[in-house]
Amino acid sequence: MDLKKRVMAEKAKLTIDGETYELPVLESTFGDKAIDISSLRQRTGCVTLDYGYMNTGSCASAITYLDGKQGTLNYRGYPIETLAAECSFVEVSYLLINGCLPTENELRNFKGMMNKYALMHEDMVHFFDRFPAGSPPMSILSSMVNTLSAFYPEMINNPLEQIDKMAARLLSKVRTIAAFSYKKSLGQPLTYPRPDYSYCANFLNMMFDLPVSPYEVNPVIVNALDKLLILHADHEQNCSTSTVRLVGSAHVNLYASISAGISALWGPLHGGANQAVMDMLERIHLEGGNYKKYIDKAKDPNDSFRLVGFGHRVYKNHDPRSRILKKLCDEVLQTLNLSNPLLDLAKEIEEVALRDDYFVERHLYPNVDFYSGIIYKSIGIPNDMFTVMFALGRLPGWIAHWKEMWDDENWRIGRPRQLYIGPKQRRFVAIGDRKVCDERFS
Ligand code: CMC
């Protein structure tokens, strides 16, 4: 990735201890500027301090761009609205990983590879029997994905030569693992993948087919799932993607890097939020629908409660994914002739919050997780599988970022610096003489 042509004539000036240093400024495709501080420590002896990397760009990337102020998102230059309306999840996965939309032939080959690798090694299937009942599906998913590196080690040495195979294998196997983990949690027999089904139809069939009651594929549900996965497919350098890059930066294989990303996604501040939204809406509904109490709790500086599904590190405007999902939610419920009081509740909360000064001043809008759970629930996916669904959707993004990093000549092992604030030097006290606590800080 040649960044020389991004360097602007303008320089940033930094004065420390009376000395002024000039730092290069780089410009993105959309004109955003980044100050290149890679020579800072060498030249000044200083590092930067940036908790949560709020202002730190960790790489240059050509995959996804989101404008948090405008509330827009695009993958490889295509607006998310167009991709969600026109493409399947498999096409979008191909786009993210390979940089361009596939031709018919390329798409056929990609799907062919995915069908070829959809089955899981039978020995891996037995692993499911050993997880205790009630195991969190995200823990099963991250363990099983890491285990792929033991079953398919041939991919580890020449990753970029094998990337198409690894990507197809991961996309199809993670789908199978996700469905199997659900079946196992219910104690039901496994349904194996079917090559005659599309990606999403195959997943739904593996989830819900039973020998006594065969699953009937419903195109409305397949279409909703396709859209949900597309909307989650990538989102710049978010927590899980940065984890995949950081772990991968130590030359860790793709499966292990993705397994780490799955663990990062698990947290309620990231991918776990969609489950937390449903739990919150269900609780409010059960308590009689008094959402105002929860809005007040969210605003109370002495209460740690947050209105889950609201706010975003980057979007300070509507999250475009949330707008698409709100519409999709209505469409799905209407077409399936379902009603869900949680949708009405969610809409009321959104309306009230968007008029409330607390949320307006802090630019807190509904994010991707606010409506996705209601759709998942309506198509039969239980709450504890929501984050697994997020992982399934985010997978092509993680693969694309891992591949981009391997391909980038600027890539270095990730190793942030710190500001050390511990004691300078302490007097060692032998174990028998250690008595008082204040020794700890002497
Ligand atoms: N409810 C109430 N107050 C909030 C919320 C919320 N959901 N989110 C942020 N705030 C307040 C926060 O208390 C702070 O107020 P003050 O300035 O008075 O201290 C202010 O808004 C800024 O918040 P922040 O924590 O500094 O913002 P952040 O960028 O570090 O956090 C966030 C972003 C997504 C973690 C946060 O908005 C949050 O916890 N939201 C709820 C969890 C959630 O929905 N997560 C899913 C994120 S989207 C999925 C994804 O892309 O991973």
PDB file of C-alpha atoms and ligand atoms in Angstrom, residues 235 268-271 273 298 306-313 316 321 358-359 362 364 367-369 390, ligand 1:
ATOM      1  CA  HIS A 235     -17.482  -1.552   9.904  1.00  0.00           C
ATOM      2  CA  PRO A 268     -22.166  -6.189  25.488  1.00  0.00           C
ATOM      3  CA  LEU A 269     -20.581  -2.902  24.391  1.00  0.00           C
ATOM      4  CA  HIS A 270     -19.932  -4.397  20.959  1.00  0.00           C
ATOM      5  CA  GLY A 271     -21.662  -7.413  19.357  1.00  0.00           C
ATOM      6  CA  ALA A 273     -25.507  -5.350  22.451  1.00  0.00           C
ATOM      7  CA  ALA A 298     -29.922   6.095  31.311  1.00  0.00           C
ATOM      8  CA  ARG A 306     -27.271   2.733  29.490  1.00  0.00           C
ATOM      9  CA  LEU A 307     -30.005   2.603  26.912  1.00  0.00           C
ATOM     10  CA  VAL A 308     -28.622  -0.309  24.955  1.00  0.00           C
ATOM     11  CA  GLY A 309     -28.842   0.023  21.182  1.00  0.00           C
ATOM     12  CA  PHE A 310     -28.222   3.773  21.469  1.00  0.00           C
ATOM     13  CA  GLY A 311     -24.993   5.642  20.805  1.00  0.00           C
ATOM     14  CA  HIS A 312     -21.971   4.809  18.767  1.00  0.00           C
ATOM     15  CA  ARG A 313     -18.284   5.586  18.944  1.00  0.00           C
ATOM     16  CA  LYS A 316     -22.869  11.077  15.749  1.00  0.00           C
ATOM     17  CA  ARG A 321     -27.940   0.433   9.183  1.00  0.00           C
ATOM     18  CA  TYR A 358     -29.724  14.423  26.971  1.00  0.00           C
ATOM     19  CA  PHE A 359     -29.628  12.253  23.827  1.00  0.00           C
ATOM     20  CA  ARG A 362     -24.650  13.756  23.098  1.00  0.00           C
ATOM     21  CA  LEU A 364     -27.035   9.456  20.679  1.00  0.00           C
ATOM     22  CA  ASN A 367     -27.458   1.945  16.353  1.00  0.00           C
ATOM     23  CA  VAL A 368     -27.478  -1.286  14.317  1.00  0.00           C
ATOM     24  CA  ASP A 369     -28.431  -3.332  17.367  1.00  0.00           C
ATOM     25  CA  PHE A 390     -23.460 -10.814  14.234  1.00  0.00           C
TER      26      PHE A 390
HETATM   27  N1  CMC B   1     -27.323   5.538  27.055  1.00  0.00           N
HETATM   28  C1  CMC B   1     -27.134   6.619  27.842  1.00  0.00           C
HETATM   29  N2  CMC B   1     -26.050   7.413  27.768  1.00  0.00           N
HETATM   30  C2  CMC B   1     -25.132   7.126  26.863  1.00  0.00           C
HETATM   31  C3  CMC B   1     -25.256   6.021  25.989  1.00  0.00           C
HETATM   32  C4  CMC B   1     -26.402   5.221  26.105  1.00  0.00           C
HETATM   33  N3  CMC B   1     -26.574   4.164  25.319  1.00  0.00           N
HETATM   34  N4  CMC B   1     -24.167   5.963  25.182  1.00  0.00           N
HETATM   35  C5  CMC B   1     -23.382   7.002  25.528  1.00  0.00           C
HETATM   36  N5  CMC B   1     -23.964   7.703  26.540  1.00  0.00           N
HETATM   37  C6  CMC B   1     -23.464   8.933  27.153  1.00  0.00           C
HETATM   38  C7  CMC B   1     -22.311   8.645  28.100  1.00  0.00           C
HETATM   39  O1  CMC B   1     -22.786   8.377  29.424  1.00  0.00           O
HETATM   40  C8  CMC B   1     -21.519   9.902  28.000  1.00  0.00           C
HETATM   41  O2  CMC B   1     -22.186  10.891  28.750  1.00  0.00           O
HETATM   42  P1  CMC B   1     -21.341  12.021  29.568  1.00  0.00           P
HETATM   43  O3  CMC B   1     -20.636  12.802  28.485  1.00  0.00           O
HETATM   44  O4  CMC B   1     -22.361  12.784  30.310  1.00  0.00           O
HETATM   45  O5  CMC B   1     -20.395  11.263  30.445  1.00  0.00           O
HETATM   46  C9  CMC B   1     -21.667  10.303  26.526  1.00  0.00           C
HETATM   47  O6  CMC B   1     -22.914   9.735  26.104  1.00  0.00           O
HETATM   48  C10 CMC B   1     -20.536   9.778  25.621  1.00  0.00           C
HETATM   49  O7  CMC B   1     -20.441   8.360  25.802  1.00  0.00           O
HETATM   50  P2  CMC B   1     -19.098   7.522  25.666  1.00  0.00           P
HETATM   51  O8  CMC B   1     -19.207   6.290  26.513  1.00  0.00           O
HETATM   52  O9  CMC B   1     -17.939   8.427  25.924  1.00  0.00           O
HETATM   53  O10 CMC B   1     -19.089   7.139  24.151  1.00  0.00           O
HETATM   54  P3  CMC B   1     -18.229   6.002  23.499  1.00  0.00           P
HETATM   55  O11 CMC B   1     -17.976   6.417  22.110  1.00  0.00           O
HETATM   56  O12 CMC B   1     -17.047   5.664  24.354  1.00  0.00           O
HETATM   57  O13 CMC B   1     -19.206   4.733  23.568  1.00  0.00           O
HETATM   58  C11 CMC B   1     -20.802   3.098  23.039  1.00  0.00           C
HETATM   59  C12 CMC B   1     -19.920   4.245  22.497  1.00  0.00           C
HETATM   60  C13 CMC B   1     -21.439   2.387  21.854  1.00  0.00           C
HETATM   61  C14 CMC B   1     -19.946   2.093  23.800  1.00  0.00           C
HETATM   62  C15 CMC B   1     -21.885   3.713  23.957  1.00  0.00           C
HETATM   63  O14 CMC B   1     -22.681   4.609  23.243  1.00  0.00           O
HETATM   64  C16 CMC B   1     -22.743   2.644  24.617  1.00  0.00           C
HETATM   65  O15 CMC B   1     -22.372   2.100  25.668  1.00  0.00           O
HETATM   66  N6  CMC B   1     -23.930   2.320  24.014  1.00  0.00           N
HETATM   67  C17 CMC B   1     -24.770   1.249  24.538  1.00  0.00           C
HETATM   68  C18 CMC B   1     -24.216  -0.086  24.098  1.00  0.00           C
HETATM   69  C19 CMC B   1     -24.462  -0.344  22.621  1.00  0.00           C
HETATM   70  O16 CMC B   1     -25.557  -0.088  22.106  1.00  0.00           O
HETATM   71  N7  CMC B   1     -23.440  -0.879  21.960  1.00  0.00           N
HETATM   72  C20 CMC B   1     -23.509  -1.216  20.536  1.00  0.00           C
HETATM   73  C21 CMC B   1     -22.635  -0.314  19.728  1.00  0.00           C
HETATM   74  S1  CMC B   1     -22.994  -0.431  17.990  1.00  0.00           S
HETATM   75  C22 CMC B   1     -22.490  -1.985  17.578  1.00  0.00           C
HETATM   76  C23 CMC B   1     -21.094  -2.011  17.090  1.00  0.00           C
HETATM   77  O17 CMC B   1     -20.811  -1.338  16.074  1.00  0.00           O
HETATM   78  O18 CMC B   1     -20.305  -2.733  17.723  1.00  0.00           O
END
